[in-house]
């Protein structure tokens, strides 16, 4: 009895890592010769892995903050629009001659502002999180579209203006171990958030707020501030995602973050975070993000692109079912 | 006991609170001596919770003043009350399941540097406090793995380690078994020995006589009395002070003899139950009595086909089906313990709640008959004496006792012949309790069969014709209620004693 209990406890904590390993092993053993997407016909070939990671940089940088927000029992549907708007702002700054660091800092500041607006609507105006961030989803995307001039679909070189060389390298060129800076930023942000969740006041208060808001309040925790701070954190991570995406694509696309909110929710749920709050781990969401990205890209070799969404949904269903079976308490038949 | 010259731990002076149209607390004055267990009793609506809310800073008084240890106490929020040394243990638990015991004990009080948690002597202090009052709880485990009683002790430890001089406990034993209650009482006595004052609120009068030093009685928002419990002459005097009339609690054998066997259970076994067999006769009121975890709810759920089991249950010579829907169709209804969450649509009115278990009876050719619904609602409101100004009242706004009556009305409307009542009077005040017992008795007199699943001995001894005693998933004995019932023997059996008893 106790032994099987320990085994299921182990499975519950680590099954997500097993899923990633199995998935990678499957992809590595597949014969990918016919697929130009994968060089040398081997999934584990270095350039293929680098490619996957740099395409994944946006979700990898978002998933950590998004996990903490969901652990606290809240949600941000505007994360994709905030990412798009940041991407557009960043591209505009670059195109108009602002150097890398100021452009980067200003864009992050935009992320702070967008997150703060969400936090204000939810905490101060007491609008239901889903509604509040659905409103800003529309607002942020609307502003992004407005910023892009008529007749063009994105902020890019042209009309006498040219993107500077550094614009592209942040998300594409190898900075260290052949991985671009965007991937390293995502890794650094995730590591920082893992530490914050484990040892930080914010991490504990997020769990308390999501686990039992009344208890948190009665313990003197200002849950409103915790939630506000987490929205700002998600805003910053959305800005970093926008920077990574626009840099990778060499343009500021006002639709580049479309659907990111769904991917983020999928990834966090896949990592075992409870939708009701209280539970969840940043590192597991990070693994969840890798799984989704491997699945998405790996699938291009097996199935047509238009079936991807369906297959991801099915994978999530499978993950949810596994999670349910593993975490279900024994006893009742 | 403290001498009268001591400064009171809490002094309440002419405290008043008005709601629109109601004076919930009316110029209440009394003093609480330090290091005592001071009980606060009164029916629902007597003003206890309003009073407590003012003491804890959740509500502002309309008039009057308070002093804690001689200093003015005028909290505008719970935090300020806690700063003044007043902690509260609420009926619902305020611990975070997802955190460990230690994390819960330090929640909101953490030592921090640059936004990170650092170790401090607080960690050792809270662990020591916990170990002093309940050494069996490991501070490193997650709170979700603890029992309700243990969670409560974690909350008490948190209050004690934060230096509270007064701890208010609002119905702390509502969800505890009798053994856990004894444990809690030990904890409370230890707190008292350390000079902590406990304000204890409970509907269970035995607890007050067992634990309390002094009792304050409130009725209709007014202060009735504050006196040492040794000077209170038993339950009748206390009840009389609370409700202004005397209530008899003794079992009176019901006139009509029980009919044929209507339900037979043979060898019920599942994750908790161990080979449980019994018969229930038509028109009987039977009680299933045992501590929390003894298997009462499990038996109710098995009869209602809400859980699966090995063994068989025969109702009116037919096996009960496999789903609650089958059980309902056969004429069995379950009133769950968690009536707010499982028994009522709290957002809907009394009128809308009553027919939900048997909607076909309300409709004709698929068309809903509003007039029928209204008539049924009026009938049940008067028959069960549901205290409300309108059948349109949202059930959320009713008192616990009246909510329970609405749930009963629902089951009666469904024309159930066997009613399974799980903890039918939990959280219900004394007056409404008596009314619910009267309803149960009159149902049995009309040939309905009632099974009560209760962890209150007084309750089963008060109304049940036969009582089945449960311990750890086993049916230990079935006894016929009457004058010769030996409560010591019953308590022995349900706590695992091995005394032999013939089945009734």
mmCIF file of N, CA, C and O in Angstrom, chain B residues 328-378:
data_model
loop_
_atom_site.group_PDB
_atom_site.id
_atom_site.type_symbol
_atom_site.label_atom_id
_atom_site.label_comp_id
_atom_site.label_asym_id
_atom_site.label_seq_id
_atom_site.Cartn_x
_atom_site.Cartn_y
_atom_site.Cartn_z
ATOM 1 N N UNK B 328 -33.476 7.083 -6.257
ATOM 2 C CA UNK B 328 -34.568 8.056 -6.185
ATOM 3 C C UNK B 328 -35.851 7.468 -6.748
ATOM 4 O O UNK B 328 -36.923 7.599 -6.168
ATOM 5 N N UNK B 329 -35.721 6.781 -7.889
ATOM 6 C CA UNK B 329 -36.889 6.199 -8.529
ATOM 7 C C UNK B 329 -37.515 5.146 -7.625
ATOM 8 O O UNK B 329 -38.736 4.979 -7.589
ATOM 9 N N UNK B 330 -36.669 4.447 -6.853
ATOM 10 C CA UNK B 330 -37.189 3.426 -5.951
ATOM 11 C C UNK B 330 -37.816 4.044 -4.711
ATOM 12 O O UNK B 330 -38.511 3.368 -3.960
ATOM 13 N N UNK B 331 -37.556 5.333 -4.465
ATOM 14 C CA UNK B 331 -38.163 6.003 -3.307
ATOM 15 C C UNK B 331 -37.201 6.254 -2.166
ATOM 16 O O UNK B 331 -37.594 6.360 -1.015
ATOM 17 N N UNK B 332 -35.916 6.350 -2.487
ATOM 18 C CA UNK B 332 -34.915 6.648 -1.459
ATOM 19 C C UNK B 332 -34.355 8.042 -1.739
ATOM 20 O O UNK B 332 -34.009 8.360 -2.870
ATOM 21 N N UNK B 333 -34.291 8.894 -0.696
ATOM 22 C CA UNK B 333 -33.724 10.228 -0.887
ATOM 23 C C UNK B 333 -32.639 10.457 0.144
ATOM 24 O O UNK B 333 -32.724 10.000 1.278
ATOM 25 N N UNK B 334 -31.593 11.155 -0.268
ATOM 26 C CA UNK B 334 -30.468 11.435 0.627
ATOM 27 C C UNK B 334 -30.377 12.934 0.876
ATOM 28 O O UNK B 334 -30.382 13.727 -0.061
ATOM 29 N N UNK B 335 -30.319 13.300 2.154
ATOM 30 C CA UNK B 335 -30.037 14.695 2.500
ATOM 31 C C UNK B 335 -28.587 14.739 2.947
ATOM 32 O O UNK B 335 -28.245 14.270 4.019
ATOM 33 N N UNK B 336 -27.710 15.272 2.104
ATOM 34 C CA UNK B 336 -26.289 15.175 2.412
ATOM 35 C C UNK B 336 -25.882 16.098 3.559
ATOM 36 O O UNK B 336 -26.584 17.044 3.904
ATOM 37 N N UNK B 337 -24.719 15.770 4.100
ATOM 38 C CA UNK B 337 -24.184 16.533 5.213
ATOM 39 C C UNK B 337 -23.887 17.973 4.797
ATOM 40 O O UNK B 337 -24.179 18.919 5.521
ATOM 41 N N UNK B 338 -23.338 18.125 3.601
ATOM 42 C CA UNK B 338 -22.981 19.447 3.113
ATOM 43 C C UNK B 338 -24.182 20.030 2.389
ATOM 44 O O UNK B 338 -24.207 20.108 1.174
ATOM 45 N N UNK B 339 -25.192 20.473 3.146
ATOM 46 C CA UNK B 339 -26.427 20.820 2.452
ATOM 47 C C UNK B 339 -26.271 22.052 1.581
ATOM 48 O O UNK B 339 -26.892 22.178 0.548
ATOM 49 N N UNK B 340 -25.429 22.989 2.008
ATOM 50 C CA UNK B 340 -25.257 24.199 1.213
ATOM 51 C C UNK B 340 -24.681 23.898 -0.163
ATOM 52 O O UNK B 340 -25.066 24.482 -1.158
ATOM 53 N N UNK B 341 -23.713 22.962 -0.192
ATOM 54 C CA UNK B 341 -23.059 22.716 -1.470
ATOM 55 C C UNK B 341 -23.661 21.537 -2.215
ATOM 56 O O UNK B 341 -23.578 21.472 -3.426
ATOM 57 N N UNK B 342 -24.277 20.578 -1.480
ATOM 58 C CA UNK B 342 -24.753 19.383 -2.167
ATOM 59 C C UNK B 342 -26.254 19.215 -2.149
ATOM 60 O O UNK B 342 -26.792 18.400 -2.879
ATOM 61 N N UNK B 343 -26.929 19.967 -1.298
ATOM 62 C CA UNK B 343 -28.351 19.710 -1.151
ATOM 63 C C UNK B 343 -29.256 20.817 -1.658
ATOM 64 O O UNK B 343 -30.441 20.614 -1.845
ATOM 65 N N UNK B 344 -28.683 22.000 -1.864
ATOM 66 C CA UNK B 344 -29.517 23.149 -2.200
ATOM 67 C C UNK B 344 -28.964 23.873 -3.410
ATOM 68 O O UNK B 344 -27.763 23.909 -3.618
ATOM 69 N N UNK B 345 -29.864 24.476 -4.173
ATOM 70 C CA UNK B 345 -29.425 25.437 -5.171
ATOM 71 C C UNK B 345 -29.548 26.791 -4.492
ATOM 72 O O UNK B 345 -30.612 27.401 -4.509
ATOM 73 N N UNK B 346 -28.447 27.219 -3.855
ATOM 74 C CA UNK B 346 -28.557 28.367 -2.953
ATOM 75 C C UNK B 346 -28.901 29.657 -3.681
ATOM 76 O O UNK B 346 -29.403 30.593 -3.075
ATOM 77 N N UNK B 347 -28.648 29.707 -4.981
ATOM 78 C CA UNK B 347 -28.975 30.930 -5.707
ATOM 79 C C UNK B 347 -30.454 30.983 -6.074
ATOM 80 O O UNK B 347 -30.958 32.001 -6.513
ATOM 81 N N UNK B 348 -31.161 29.859 -5.885
ATOM 82 C CA UNK B 348 -32.565 29.819 -6.277
ATOM 83 C C UNK B 348 -33.463 29.985 -5.050
ATOM 84 O O UNK B 348 -33.040 29.837 -3.916
ATOM 85 N N UNK B 349 -34.709 30.279 -5.308
ATOM 86 C CA UNK B 349 -35.650 30.544 -4.228
ATOM 87 C C UNK B 349 -36.153 29.236 -3.620
ATOM 88 O O UNK B 349 -35.912 28.150 -4.146
ATOM 89 N N UNK B 350 -36.883 29.357 -2.525
ATOM 90 C CA UNK B 350 -37.518 28.202 -1.895
ATOM 91 C C UNK B 350 -38.422 27.513 -2.909
ATOM 92 O O UNK B 350 -38.368 26.304 -3.099
ATOM 93 N N UNK B 351 -39.240 28.315 -3.604
ATOM 94 C CA UNK B 351 -40.192 27.768 -4.575
ATOM 95 C C UNK B 351 -39.481 26.965 -5.654
ATOM 96 O O UNK B 351 -39.928 25.880 -6.032
ATOM 97 N N UNK B 352 -38.348 27.485 -6.127
ATOM 98 C CA UNK B 352 -37.653 26.784 -7.212
ATOM 99 C C UNK B 352 -36.940 25.527 -6.731
ATOM 100 O O UNK B 352 -36.728 24.599 -7.499
ATOM 101 N N UNK B 353 -36.528 25.523 -5.442
ATOM 102 C CA UNK B 353 -35.782 24.384 -4.934
ATOM 103 C C UNK B 353 -36.648 23.155 -4.711
ATOM 104 O O UNK B 353 -36.214 22.036 -4.960
ATOM 105 N N UNK B 354 -37.849 23.372 -4.211
ATOM 106 C CA UNK B 354 -38.644 22.236 -3.744
ATOM 107 C C UNK B 354 -38.897 21.173 -4.818
ATOM 108 O O UNK B 354 -38.709 19.985 -4.557
ATOM 109 N N UNK B 355 -39.255 21.510 -6.065
ATOM 110 C CA UNK B 355 -39.588 20.426 -6.995
ATOM 111 C C UNK B 355 -38.408 19.809 -7.747
ATOM 112 O O UNK B 355 -38.631 18.923 -8.556
ATOM 113 N N UNK B 356 -37.169 20.235 -7.499
ATOM 114 C CA UNK B 356 -36.099 19.820 -8.414
ATOM 115 C C UNK B 356 -35.861 18.320 -8.465
ATOM 116 O O UNK B 356 -35.348 17.809 -9.445
ATOM 117 N N UNK B 357 -36.240 17.581 -7.393
ATOM 118 C CA UNK B 357 -35.985 16.147 -7.440
ATOM 119 C C UNK B 357 -37.102 15.392 -8.155
ATOM 120 O O UNK B 357 -37.008 14.192 -8.387
ATOM 121 N N UNK B 358 -38.168 16.071 -8.453
ATOM 122 C CA UNK B 358 -39.264 15.392 -9.147
ATOM 123 C C UNK B 358 -39.978 16.386 -10.071
ATOM 124 O O UNK B 358 -41.138 16.729 -9.854
ATOM 125 N N UNK B 359 -39.253 16.856 -11.055
ATOM 126 C CA UNK B 359 -39.832 17.852 -11.946
ATOM 127 C C UNK B 359 -41.039 17.348 -12.734
ATOM 128 O O UNK B 359 -41.964 18.105 -12.987
ATOM 129 N N UNK B 360 -41.058 16.060 -13.123
ATOM 130 C CA UNK B 360 -42.239 15.600 -13.877
ATOM 131 C C UNK B 360 -43.548 15.863 -13.139
ATOM 132 O O UNK B 360 -44.581 16.127 -13.750
ATOM 133 N N UNK B 361 -43.492 15.822 -11.783
ATOM 134 C CA UNK B 361 -44.710 16.054 -11.013
ATOM 135 C C UNK B 361 -45.203 17.490 -11.174
ATOM 136 O O UNK B 361 -46.336 17.814 -10.836
ATOM 137 N N UNK B 362 -44.342 18.359 -11.650
ATOM 138 C CA UNK B 362 -44.639 19.777 -11.783
ATOM 139 C C UNK B 362 -45.086 20.150 -13.181
ATOM 140 O O UNK B 362 -45.423 21.285 -13.455
ATOM 141 N N UNK B 363 -44.952 19.209 -14.104
ATOM 142 C CA UNK B 363 -45.184 19.623 -15.483
ATOM 143 C C UNK B 363 -46.233 18.720 -16.119
ATOM 144 O O UNK B 363 -46.517 17.614 -15.666
ATOM 145 N N UNK B 364 -46.784 19.233 -17.168
ATOM 146 C CA UNK B 364 -47.797 18.478 -17.892
ATOM 147 C C UNK B 364 -47.407 18.531 -19.363
ATOM 148 O O UNK B 364 -47.290 19.610 -19.934
ATOM 149 N N UNK B 365 -47.171 17.367 -19.950
ATOM 150 C CA UNK B 365 -46.768 17.316 -21.356
ATOM 151 C C UNK B 365 -45.515 18.129 -21.615
ATOM 152 O O UNK B 365 -45.378 18.759 -22.649
ATOM 153 N N UNK B 366 -44.626 18.133 -20.633
ATOM 154 C CA UNK B 366 -43.376 18.859 -20.817
ATOM 155 C C UNK B 366 -43.479 20.335 -20.526
ATOM 156 O O UNK B 366 -42.500 21.059 -20.576
ATOM 157 N N UNK B 367 -44.696 20.799 -20.198
ATOM 158 C CA UNK B 367 -44.847 22.223 -19.898
ATOM 159 C C UNK B 367 -44.904 22.404 -18.389
ATOM 160 O O UNK B 367 -45.614 21.681 -17.689
ATOM 161 N N UNK B 368 -44.125 23.340 -17.916
ATOM 162 C CA UNK B 368 -43.983 23.556 -16.491
ATOM 163 C C UNK B 368 -45.197 24.271 -15.919
ATOM 164 O O UNK B 368 -45.674 25.237 -16.482
ATOM 165 N N UNK B 369 -45.699 23.771 -14.797
ATOM 166 C CA UNK B 369 -46.882 24.367 -14.199
ATOM 167 C C UNK B 369 -46.485 25.226 -12.997
ATOM 168 O O UNK B 369 -46.283 24.733 -11.894
ATOM 169 N N UNK B 370 -46.372 26.524 -13.226
ATOM 170 C CA UNK B 370 -45.926 27.442 -12.176
ATOM 171 C C UNK B 370 -46.898 27.451 -11.000
ATOM 172 O O UNK B 370 -46.491 27.555 -9.847
ATOM 173 N N UNK B 371 -48.195 27.308 -11.289
ATOM 174 C CA UNK B 371 -49.178 27.363 -10.203
ATOM 175 C C UNK B 371 -49.004 26.191 -9.250
ATOM 176 O O UNK B 371 -49.092 26.324 -8.040
ATOM 177 N N UNK B 372 -48.707 25.001 -9.817
ATOM 178 C CA UNK B 372 -48.487 23.815 -8.993
ATOM 179 C C UNK B 372 -47.275 24.020 -8.090
ATOM 180 O O UNK B 372 -47.271 23.651 -6.913
ATOM 181 N N UNK B 373 -46.246 24.610 -8.681
ATOM 182 C CA UNK B 373 -45.011 24.826 -7.941
ATOM 183 C C UNK B 373 -45.271 25.748 -6.761
ATOM 184 O O UNK B 373 -44.839 25.501 -5.639
ATOM 185 N N UNK B 374 -46.013 26.807 -7.027
ATOM 186 C CA UNK B 374 -46.314 27.759 -5.967
ATOM 187 C C UNK B 374 -47.115 27.106 -4.848
ATOM 188 O O UNK B 374 -46.852 27.298 -3.669
ATOM 189 N N UNK B 375 -48.102 26.319 -5.251
ATOM 190 C CA UNK B 375 -48.934 25.658 -4.251
ATOM 191 C C UNK B 375 -48.083 24.739 -3.378
ATOM 192 O O UNK B 375 -48.202 24.728 -2.159
ATOM 193 N N UNK B 376 -47.205 23.965 -4.026
ATOM 194 C CA UNK B 376 -46.344 23.055 -3.265
ATOM 195 C C UNK B 376 -45.459 23.841 -2.306
ATOM 196 O O UNK B 376 -45.291 23.460 -1.147
ATOM 197 N N UNK B 377 -44.906 24.965 -2.785
ATOM 198 C CA UNK B 377 -44.020 25.759 -1.943
ATOM 199 C C UNK B 377 -44.770 26.257 -0.715
ATOM 200 O O UNK B 377 -44.298 26.143 0.410
ATOM 201 N N UNK B 378 -45.986 26.792 -0.933
ATOM 202 C CA UNK B 378 -46.768 27.289 0.198
ATOM 203 C C UNK B 378 -47.073 26.165 1.181
ATOM 204 O O UNK B 378 -46.989 26.328 2.395
#
